[in-house]
């Protein structure tokens, strides 16, 4: 046996000798327990600075975090991403087809709407400027309803007049009667509660037809409008015969027939309209003798002659109308001496020549 091998006694001594503690493990344990970390997390999970063990941890603010995030590079990338998303949405968005323009109402629809407004009491005018009206369409005017409404208005007017008379009688005898109790009022009208109000009754007092041709036959229909006061028919060659039915409508105060075929006889017949105040007439069949015919229409306040070759002599006759206030003459044959005579002898007249004032007109003023 070799002398280098340990003996049994040597092995026992090694087992009985106390084990020396490993300095390495102790040092490493102390290092683990005692050395502080550069950064730590607080109870909310935010990173805080912990450089000094004795100094309390410092929270990194939201502003500082945003500053670190909002760098030019990061902002550029974010803007690019948003722009790409926006372009992608714009390119793939649903596109609605353009709506076709609304179709304008047909002439028959416009005419029906005006008739409905008249029947409902919303309008008292039949005014056709953008569509044509002929004799056949005039037959659609609700003449029967208008006649009933006119009769009802007349009855209401008579009732109001009777009520006014009763009120006057009551006032005269009120000193002999006991006074009414407080809160009560006297009403002399005996109108039933279910009777329609006057404002709700249909009424047609103005007919203005600027498009379409109305003939003498159509004048028969127009003359049946019970409360007609203002009539204008452009492009309509109304003759003396067509004017006759209209003479029964005594309520007319404004008559405008710029394209008529009236003669001196028809002009003279207008004297049967007692309320006629304004007359606008154009006719190639009228001449200088119109002045004599107009003298019979003594109610006139305003006169407008269109295309009538009135001379100085005719002018001197027309201004003899007792109530004439305005005189409009288009395409007349009056000389400068005739105008001088007019302005010197009738300076109160409001005169228009071809839709304008004469330079020497004392009533000259600007029209807005």
PDB file of C-alpha atoms in Angstrom, residues 77-334:
ATOM      1  CA  UNK A  77     -44.611  58.711 -38.281  1.00  0.00           C
ATOM      2  CA  UNK A  78     -47.915  59.303 -36.481  1.00  0.00           C
ATOM      3  CA  UNK A  79     -48.997  61.950 -38.967  1.00  0.00           C
ATOM      4  CA  UNK A  80     -48.083  59.701 -41.859  1.00  0.00           C
ATOM      5  CA  UNK A  81     -50.087  56.836 -40.396  1.00  0.00           C
ATOM      6  CA  UNK A  82     -53.128  59.047 -39.855  1.00  0.00           C
ATOM      7  CA  UNK A  83     -52.808  60.430 -43.387  1.00  0.00           C
ATOM      8  CA  UNK A  84     -52.623  56.933 -44.863  1.00  0.00           C
ATOM      9  CA  UNK A  85     -55.689  55.849 -42.876  1.00  0.00           C
ATOM     10  CA  UNK A  86     -57.588  58.976 -43.973  1.00  0.00           C
ATOM     11  CA  UNK A  87     -56.677  58.455 -47.634  1.00  0.00           C
ATOM     12  CA  UNK A  88     -57.683  54.817 -47.413  1.00  0.00           C
ATOM     13  CA  UNK A  89     -61.078  55.793 -45.961  1.00  0.00           C
ATOM     14  CA  UNK A  90     -61.542  58.503 -48.594  1.00  0.00           C
ATOM     15  CA  UNK A  91     -60.742  56.082 -51.394  1.00  0.00           C
ATOM     16  CA  UNK A  92     -63.031  53.346 -50.108  1.00  0.00           C
ATOM     17  CA  UNK A  93     -65.947  55.478 -48.764  1.00  0.00           C
ATOM     18  CA  UNK A  94     -69.370  54.821 -50.298  1.00  0.00           C
ATOM     19  CA  UNK A  95     -70.190  57.495 -52.862  1.00  0.00           C
ATOM     20  CA  UNK A  96     -73.839  58.394 -53.271  1.00  0.00           C
ATOM     21  CA  UNK A  97     -74.910  59.130 -56.816  1.00  0.00           C
ATOM     22  CA  UNK A  98     -75.834  62.797 -57.394  1.00  0.00           C
ATOM     23  CA  UNK A  99     -79.494  63.538 -56.981  1.00  0.00           C
ATOM     24  CA  UNK A 100     -81.220  64.540 -60.189  1.00  0.00           C
ATOM     25  CA  UNK A 101     -82.537  68.111 -60.207  1.00  0.00           C
ATOM     26  CA  UNK A 102     -86.091  68.459 -59.072  1.00  0.00           C
ATOM     27  CA  UNK A 103     -88.503  68.539 -61.921  1.00  0.00           C
ATOM     28  CA  UNK A 104     -90.405  71.829 -62.065  1.00  0.00           C
ATOM     29  CA  UNK A 105     -94.145  71.536 -61.648  1.00  0.00           C
ATOM     30  CA  UNK A 106     -96.200  71.152 -64.773  1.00  0.00           C
ATOM     31  CA  UNK A 107     -98.373  74.113 -65.831  1.00  0.00           C
ATOM     32  CA  UNK A 108    -101.518  72.187 -64.945  1.00  0.00           C
ATOM     33  CA  UNK A 109    -100.125  71.564 -61.437  1.00  0.00           C
ATOM     34  CA  UNK A 110     -99.313  75.246 -60.949  1.00  0.00           C
ATOM     35  CA  UNK A 111    -102.770  76.234 -62.086  1.00  0.00           C
ATOM     36  CA  UNK A 112    -104.396  73.660 -59.775  1.00  0.00           C
ATOM     37  CA  UNK A 113    -102.322  74.973 -56.859  1.00  0.00           C
ATOM     38  CA  UNK A 114    -103.556  78.509 -57.430  1.00  0.00           C
ATOM     39  CA  UNK A 115    -107.164  77.344 -57.599  1.00  0.00           C
ATOM     40  CA  UNK A 116    -106.676  75.428 -54.333  1.00  0.00           C
ATOM     41  CA  UNK A 117    -105.223  78.517 -52.647  1.00  0.00           C
ATOM     42  CA  UNK A 118    -108.235  80.550 -53.747  1.00  0.00           C
ATOM     43  CA  UNK A 119    -110.692  77.945 -52.440  1.00  0.00           C
ATOM     44  CA  UNK A 120    -108.882  77.729 -49.081  1.00  0.00           C
ATOM     45  CA  UNK A 121    -108.917  81.504 -48.679  1.00  0.00           C
ATOM     46  CA  UNK A 122    -105.112  81.787 -48.798  1.00  0.00           C
ATOM     47  CA  UNK A 123    -105.148  83.923 -51.949  1.00  0.00           C
ATOM     48  CA  UNK A 124    -107.524  86.216 -53.820  1.00  0.00           C
ATOM     49  CA  UNK A 125    -105.442  86.381 -57.013  1.00  0.00           C
ATOM     50  CA  UNK A 126    -105.122  84.268 -60.126  1.00  0.00           C
ATOM     51  CA  UNK A 127    -101.743  85.315 -61.505  1.00  0.00           C
ATOM     52  CA  UNK A 128    -100.267  83.391 -64.454  1.00  0.00           C
ATOM     53  CA  UNK A 129     -96.771  84.565 -65.394  1.00  0.00           C
ATOM     54  CA  UNK A 130     -94.835  81.359 -66.127  1.00  0.00           C
ATOM     55  CA  UNK A 131     -97.496  79.243 -67.821  1.00  0.00           C
ATOM     56  CA  UNK A 132    -100.259  79.773 -70.323  1.00  0.00           C
ATOM     57  CA  UNK A 133    -103.952  80.036 -69.593  1.00  0.00           C
ATOM     58  CA  UNK A 134    -106.537  79.743 -72.336  1.00  0.00           C
ATOM     59  CA  UNK A 135    -110.319  79.760 -72.518  1.00  0.00           C
ATOM     60  CA  UNK A 136    -110.541  76.067 -71.558  1.00  0.00           C
ATOM     61  CA  UNK A 137    -108.572  76.530 -68.326  1.00  0.00           C
ATOM     62  CA  UNK A 138    -110.788  79.417 -67.310  1.00  0.00           C
ATOM     63  CA  UNK A 139    -113.627  76.920 -67.028  1.00  0.00           C
ATOM     64  CA  UNK A 140    -111.831  75.362 -64.030  1.00  0.00           C
ATOM     65  CA  UNK A 141    -112.372  78.484 -61.937  1.00  0.00           C
ATOM     66  CA  UNK A 142    -114.780  77.488 -59.091  1.00  0.00           C
ATOM     67  CA  UNK A 143    -117.468  79.993 -60.020  1.00  0.00           C
ATOM     68  CA  UNK A 144    -120.187  78.326 -57.958  1.00  0.00           C
ATOM     69  CA  UNK A 145    -118.157  78.408 -54.745  1.00  0.00           C
ATOM     70  CA  UNK A 146    -117.132  82.000 -55.386  1.00  0.00           C
ATOM     71  CA  UNK A 147    -120.756  83.007 -55.963  1.00  0.00           C
ATOM     72  CA  UNK A 148    -121.894  81.404 -52.705  1.00  0.00           C
ATOM     73  CA  UNK A 149    -119.071  83.072 -50.793  1.00  0.00           C
ATOM     74  CA  UNK A 150    -119.961  86.461 -52.282  1.00  0.00           C
ATOM     75  CA  UNK A 151    -123.603  86.030 -51.273  1.00  0.00           C
ATOM     76  CA  UNK A 152    -122.563  85.070 -47.745  1.00  0.00           C
ATOM     77  CA  UNK A 153    -120.353  88.132 -47.501  1.00  0.00           C
ATOM     78  CA  UNK A 154    -123.259  90.299 -48.607  1.00  0.00           C
ATOM     79  CA  UNK A 155    -125.508  88.771 -45.940  1.00  0.00           C
ATOM     80  CA  UNK A 156    -122.816  89.328 -43.315  1.00  0.00           C
ATOM     81  CA  UNK A 157    -122.493  92.945 -44.396  1.00  0.00           C
ATOM     82  CA  UNK A 158    -126.223  93.501 -44.057  1.00  0.00           C
ATOM     83  CA  UNK A 159    -126.185  91.815 -40.659  1.00  0.00           C
ATOM     84  CA  UNK A 160    -123.336  94.060 -39.505  1.00  0.00           C
ATOM     85  CA  UNK A 161    -125.188  97.147 -40.677  1.00  0.00           C
ATOM     86  CA  UNK A 162    -128.303  96.040 -38.814  1.00  0.00           C
ATOM     87  CA  UNK A 163    -126.204  95.345 -35.754  1.00  0.00           C
ATOM     88  CA  UNK A 164    -124.702  98.839 -35.922  1.00  0.00           C
ATOM     89  CA  UNK A 165    -128.175 100.349 -36.051  1.00  0.00           C
ATOM     90  CA  UNK A 166    -129.245  98.250 -33.053  1.00  0.00           C
ATOM     91  CA  UNK A 167    -126.166  99.371 -31.138  1.00  0.00           C
ATOM     92  CA  UNK A 168    -126.979 102.996 -31.842  1.00  0.00           C
ATOM     93  CA  UNK A 169    -130.559 102.499 -30.638  1.00  0.00           C
ATOM     94  CA  UNK A 170    -129.316 100.728 -27.523  1.00  0.00           C
ATOM     95  CA  UNK A 171    -126.921 103.569 -26.721  1.00  0.00           C
ATOM     96  CA  UNK A 172    -129.739 106.102 -26.919  1.00  0.00           C
ATOM     97  CA  UNK A 173    -131.940 104.169 -24.501  1.00  0.00           C
ATOM     98  CA  UNK A 174    -129.185 102.901 -22.210  1.00  0.00           C
ATOM     99  CA  UNK A 175    -129.893 105.606 -19.612  1.00  0.00           C
ATOM    100  CA  UNK A 176    -133.414 104.200 -19.102  1.00  0.00           C
ATOM    101  CA  UNK A 177    -132.298 100.577 -18.703  1.00  0.00           C
ATOM    102  CA  UNK A 178    -130.419  98.782 -15.962  1.00  0.00           C
ATOM    103  CA  UNK A 179    -126.670  98.434 -16.572  1.00  0.00           C
ATOM    104  CA  UNK A 180    -125.258  95.131 -17.682  1.00  0.00           C
ATOM    105  CA  UNK A 181    -123.610  92.995 -14.998  1.00  0.00           C
ATOM    106  CA  UNK A 182    -119.796  93.128 -14.815  1.00  0.00           C
ATOM    107  CA  UNK A 183    -118.000  90.878 -17.289  1.00  0.00           C
ATOM    108  CA  UNK A 184    -120.919  90.713 -19.706  1.00  0.00           C
ATOM    109  CA  UNK A 185    -121.045  92.335 -23.134  1.00  0.00           C
ATOM    110  CA  UNK A 186    -123.760  93.088 -25.623  1.00  0.00           C
ATOM    111  CA  UNK A 187    -123.487  91.633 -29.122  1.00  0.00           C
ATOM    112  CA  UNK A 188    -126.083  92.674 -31.607  1.00  0.00           C
ATOM    113  CA  UNK A 189    -125.117  90.075 -34.231  1.00  0.00           C
ATOM    114  CA  UNK A 190    -127.360  87.030 -34.497  1.00  0.00           C
ATOM    115  CA  UNK A 191    -124.789  84.984 -36.421  1.00  0.00           C
ATOM    116  CA  UNK A 192    -124.820  81.298 -35.564  1.00  0.00           C
ATOM    117  CA  UNK A 193    -121.696  79.817 -33.973  1.00  0.00           C
ATOM    118  CA  UNK A 194    -121.287  77.241 -36.729  1.00  0.00           C
ATOM    119  CA  UNK A 195    -121.399  79.862 -39.486  1.00  0.00           C
ATOM    120  CA  UNK A 196    -118.053  80.253 -41.305  1.00  0.00           C
ATOM    121  CA  UNK A 197    -115.991  83.358 -40.712  1.00  0.00           C
ATOM    122  CA  UNK A 198    -115.777  85.918 -43.507  1.00  0.00           C
ATOM    123  CA  UNK A 199    -111.998  85.548 -43.771  1.00  0.00           C
ATOM    124  CA  UNK A 200    -112.348  81.828 -44.497  1.00  0.00           C
ATOM    125  CA  UNK A 201    -114.669  82.301 -47.473  1.00  0.00           C
ATOM    126  CA  UNK A 202    -113.019  82.029 -50.891  1.00  0.00           C
ATOM    127  CA  UNK A 203    -112.664  85.172 -52.933  1.00  0.00           C
ATOM    128  CA  UNK A 204    -111.193  86.027 -56.347  1.00  0.00           C
ATOM    129  CA  UNK A 205    -110.841  89.733 -57.049  1.00  0.00           C
ATOM    130  CA  UNK A 206    -107.712  89.863 -59.242  1.00  0.00           C
ATOM    131  CA  UNK A 207    -107.042  88.025 -62.522  1.00  0.00           C
ATOM    132  CA  UNK A 208    -103.657  88.670 -64.167  1.00  0.00           C
ATOM    133  CA  UNK A 209    -102.919  86.547 -67.242  1.00  0.00           C
ATOM    134  CA  UNK A 210     -99.592  87.392 -68.880  1.00  0.00           C
ATOM    135  CA  UNK A 211     -99.142  84.166 -70.877  1.00  0.00           C
ATOM    136  CA  UNK A 212    -101.667  82.551 -73.178  1.00  0.00           C
ATOM    137  CA  UNK A 213    -104.456  83.990 -75.289  1.00  0.00           C
ATOM    138  CA  UNK A 214    -107.942  84.715 -73.999  1.00  0.00           C
ATOM    139  CA  UNK A 215    -110.589  85.269 -76.642  1.00  0.00           C
ATOM    140  CA  UNK A 216    -114.031  86.848 -76.511  1.00  0.00           C
ATOM    141  CA  UNK A 217    -115.382  83.435 -75.488  1.00  0.00           C
ATOM    142  CA  UNK A 218    -113.137  83.389 -72.442  1.00  0.00           C
ATOM    143  CA  UNK A 219    -114.383  86.839 -71.454  1.00  0.00           C
ATOM    144  CA  UNK A 220    -117.800  85.293 -70.844  1.00  0.00           C
ATOM    145  CA  UNK A 221    -116.258  83.117 -68.111  1.00  0.00           C
ATOM    146  CA  UNK A 222    -114.247  85.956 -66.600  1.00  0.00           C
ATOM    147  CA  UNK A 223    -117.345  88.129 -66.406  1.00  0.00           C
ATOM    148  CA  UNK A 224    -118.951  85.530 -64.103  1.00  0.00           C
ATOM    149  CA  UNK A 225    -116.372  86.056 -61.352  1.00  0.00           C
ATOM    150  CA  UNK A 226    -118.617  87.800 -58.798  1.00  0.00           C
ATOM    151  CA  UNK A 227    -116.154  90.107 -57.010  1.00  0.00           C
ATOM    152  CA  UNK A 228    -113.687  90.850 -59.801  1.00  0.00           C
ATOM    153  CA  UNK A 229    -111.951  94.212 -59.403  1.00  0.00           C
ATOM    154  CA  UNK A 230    -108.671  94.000 -61.331  1.00  0.00           C
ATOM    155  CA  UNK A 231    -108.314  92.381 -64.769  1.00  0.00           C
ATOM    156  CA  UNK A 232    -105.157  92.208 -66.899  1.00  0.00           C
ATOM    157  CA  UNK A 233    -105.036  90.227 -70.145  1.00  0.00           C
ATOM    158  CA  UNK A 234    -101.823  90.439 -72.139  1.00  0.00           C
ATOM    159  CA  UNK A 235    -101.592  88.989 -75.660  1.00  0.00           C
ATOM    160  CA  UNK A 236    -105.396  88.752 -75.779  1.00  0.00           C
ATOM    161  CA  UNK A 237    -107.183  90.412 -78.746  1.00  0.00           C
ATOM    162  CA  UNK A 238    -110.404  91.308 -76.955  1.00  0.00           C
ATOM    163  CA  UNK A 239    -112.939  93.042 -79.201  1.00  0.00           C
ATOM    164  CA  UNK A 240    -115.929  95.270 -78.493  1.00  0.00           C
ATOM    165  CA  UNK A 241    -118.119  92.166 -78.534  1.00  0.00           C
ATOM    166  CA  UNK A 242    -115.925  90.400 -75.962  1.00  0.00           C
ATOM    167  CA  UNK A 243    -116.061  93.458 -73.724  1.00  0.00           C
ATOM    168  CA  UNK A 244    -119.860  93.402 -73.439  1.00  0.00           C
ATOM    169  CA  UNK A 245    -120.164  90.594 -70.815  1.00  0.00           C
ATOM    170  CA  UNK A 246    -117.583  92.330 -68.625  1.00  0.00           C
ATOM    171  CA  UNK A 247    -119.752  95.458 -68.422  1.00  0.00           C
ATOM    172  CA  UNK A 248    -122.077  93.508 -66.110  1.00  0.00           C
ATOM    173  CA  UNK A 249    -119.314  93.270 -63.514  1.00  0.00           C
ATOM    174  CA  UNK A 250    -119.779  96.658 -61.837  1.00  0.00           C
ATOM    175  CA  UNK A 251    -117.038  96.029 -59.252  1.00  0.00           C
ATOM    176  CA  UNK A 252    -114.148  96.482 -61.729  1.00  0.00           C
ATOM    177  CA  UNK A 253    -111.875  99.411 -60.947  1.00  0.00           C
ATOM    178  CA  UNK A 254    -108.712  98.484 -62.954  1.00  0.00           C
ATOM    179  CA  UNK A 255    -108.886  97.252 -66.558  1.00  0.00           C
ATOM    180  CA  UNK A 256    -105.680  96.461 -68.472  1.00  0.00           C
ATOM    181  CA  UNK A 257    -105.992  95.255 -72.100  1.00  0.00           C
ATOM    182  CA  UNK A 258    -102.695  96.235 -73.799  1.00  0.00           C
ATOM    183  CA  UNK A 259    -103.212  94.037 -76.909  1.00  0.00           C
ATOM    184  CA  UNK A 260    -106.925  94.480 -77.500  1.00  0.00           C
ATOM    185  CA  UNK A 261    -108.920  95.085 -80.691  1.00  0.00           C
ATOM    186  CA  UNK A 262    -111.203  97.685 -79.161  1.00  0.00           C
ATOM    187  CA  UNK A 263    -112.655 100.555 -81.135  1.00  0.00           C
ATOM    188  CA  UNK A 264    -114.015 103.920 -80.103  1.00  0.00           C
ATOM    189  CA  UNK A 265    -117.384 102.267 -79.521  1.00  0.00           C
ATOM    190  CA  UNK A 266    -115.926  99.813 -77.029  1.00  0.00           C
ATOM    191  CA  UNK A 267    -114.115 102.610 -75.189  1.00  0.00           C
ATOM    192  CA  UNK A 268    -117.320 104.576 -74.847  1.00  0.00           C
ATOM    193  CA  UNK A 269    -119.127 101.539 -73.396  1.00  0.00           C
ATOM    194  CA  UNK A 270    -116.741 101.544 -70.415  1.00  0.00           C
ATOM    195  CA  UNK A 271    -118.874 104.322 -68.969  1.00  0.00           C
ATOM    196  CA  UNK A 272    -121.141 101.506 -67.696  1.00  0.00           C
ATOM    197  CA  UNK A 273    -118.485 100.613 -65.105  1.00  0.00           C
ATOM    198  CA  UNK A 274    -119.130 103.152 -62.332  1.00  0.00           C
ATOM    199  CA  UNK A 275    -116.079 102.153 -60.224  1.00  0.00           C
ATOM    200  CA  UNK A 276    -113.523 102.143 -63.059  1.00  0.00           C
ATOM    201  CA  UNK A 277    -110.561 104.234 -61.926  1.00  0.00           C
ATOM    202  CA  UNK A 278    -107.574 102.936 -63.903  1.00  0.00           C
ATOM    203  CA  UNK A 279    -107.625 102.157 -67.632  1.00  0.00           C
ATOM    204  CA  UNK A 280    -104.704 100.799 -69.654  1.00  0.00           C
ATOM    205  CA  UNK A 281    -105.595 100.209 -73.301  1.00  0.00           C
ATOM    206  CA  UNK A 282    -103.685  99.350 -76.434  1.00  0.00           C
ATOM    207  CA  UNK A 283    -105.315  98.854 -79.837  1.00  0.00           C
ATOM    208  CA  UNK A 284    -104.312  99.489 -83.422  1.00  0.00           C
ATOM    209  CA  UNK A 285    -107.958 100.352 -84.173  1.00  0.00           C
ATOM    210  CA  UNK A 286    -107.933 103.456 -81.981  1.00  0.00           C
ATOM    211  CA  UNK A 287    -106.996 106.910 -83.251  1.00  0.00           C
ATOM    212  CA  UNK A 288    -107.217 110.526 -82.345  1.00  0.00           C
ATOM    213  CA  UNK A 289    -110.983 110.310 -81.786  1.00  0.00           C
ATOM    214  CA  UNK A 290    -110.449 108.281 -78.616  1.00  0.00           C
ATOM    215  CA  UNK A 291    -110.493 111.526 -76.661  1.00  0.00           C
ATOM    216  CA  UNK A 292    -114.209 112.101 -77.338  1.00  0.00           C
ATOM    217  CA  UNK A 293    -115.026 108.534 -76.339  1.00  0.00           C
ATOM    218  CA  UNK A 294    -113.072 108.764 -73.099  1.00  0.00           C
ATOM    219  CA  UNK A 295    -114.992 111.834 -71.969  1.00  0.00           C
ATOM    220  CA  UNK A 296    -117.922 109.515 -71.254  1.00  0.00           C
ATOM    221  CA  UNK A 297    -115.824 107.564 -68.726  1.00  0.00           C
ATOM    222  CA  UNK A 298    -115.911 110.284 -66.101  1.00  0.00           C
ATOM    223  CA  UNK A 299    -114.778 108.068 -63.205  1.00  0.00           C
ATOM    224  CA  UNK A 300    -111.218 107.690 -64.547  1.00  0.00           C
ATOM    225  CA  UNK A 301    -108.277 108.782 -62.381  1.00  0.00           C
ATOM    226  CA  UNK A 302    -105.470 107.184 -64.382  1.00  0.00           C
ATOM    227  CA  UNK A 303    -105.168 106.635 -68.151  1.00  0.00           C
ATOM    228  CA  UNK A 304    -102.479 104.770 -70.095  1.00  0.00           C
ATOM    229  CA  UNK A 305    -102.710 104.616 -73.909  1.00  0.00           C
ATOM    230  CA  UNK A 306    -100.359 102.213 -75.723  1.00  0.00           C
ATOM    231  CA  UNK A 307     -99.641 102.635 -79.429  1.00  0.00           C
ATOM    232  CA  UNK A 308    -102.499 105.100 -79.963  1.00  0.00           C
ATOM    233  CA  UNK A 309    -101.430 107.930 -82.343  1.00  0.00           C
ATOM    234  CA  UNK A 310    -102.893 110.697 -80.208  1.00  0.00           C
ATOM    235  CA  UNK A 311    -102.302 114.216 -81.584  1.00  0.00           C
ATOM    236  CA  UNK A 312    -102.171 117.620 -79.892  1.00  0.00           C
ATOM    237  CA  UNK A 313    -105.909 118.065 -80.476  1.00  0.00           C
ATOM    238  CA  UNK A 314    -106.739 114.706 -78.917  1.00  0.00           C
ATOM    239  CA  UNK A 315    -104.538 115.509 -75.911  1.00  0.00           C
ATOM    240  CA  UNK A 316    -106.468 118.721 -75.219  1.00  0.00           C
ATOM    241  CA  UNK A 317    -109.701 116.734 -75.169  1.00  0.00           C
ATOM    242  CA  UNK A 318    -108.446 113.947 -72.863  1.00  0.00           C
ATOM    243  CA  UNK A 319    -107.244 116.311 -70.152  1.00  0.00           C
ATOM    244  CA  UNK A 320    -110.824 117.525 -69.776  1.00  0.00           C
ATOM    245  CA  UNK A 321    -111.628 114.382 -67.790  1.00  0.00           C
ATOM    246  CA  UNK A 322    -112.838 115.781 -64.440  1.00  0.00           C
ATOM    247  CA  UNK A 323    -110.867 113.472 -62.119  1.00  0.00           C
ATOM    248  CA  UNK A 324    -107.774 112.685 -64.209  1.00  0.00           C
ATOM    249  CA  UNK A 325    -104.603 112.538 -62.092  1.00  0.00           C
ATOM    250  CA  UNK A 326    -102.056 110.586 -64.197  1.00  0.00           C
ATOM    251  CA  UNK A 327    -101.556 110.278 -67.950  1.00  0.00           C
ATOM    252  CA  UNK A 328     -99.221 107.756 -69.592  1.00  0.00           C
ATOM    253  CA  UNK A 329     -98.789 107.882 -73.364  1.00  0.00           C
ATOM    254  CA  UNK A 330     -96.666 105.419 -75.375  1.00  0.00           C
ATOM    255  CA  UNK A 331     -95.915 106.077 -79.078  1.00  0.00           C
ATOM    256  CA  UNK A 332     -98.201 109.107 -79.264  1.00  0.00           C
ATOM    257  CA  UNK A 333     -98.037 111.755 -82.045  1.00  0.00           C
ATOM    258  CA  UNK A 334     -97.878 114.803 -79.797  1.00  0.00           C
TER     259      UNK A 334
END
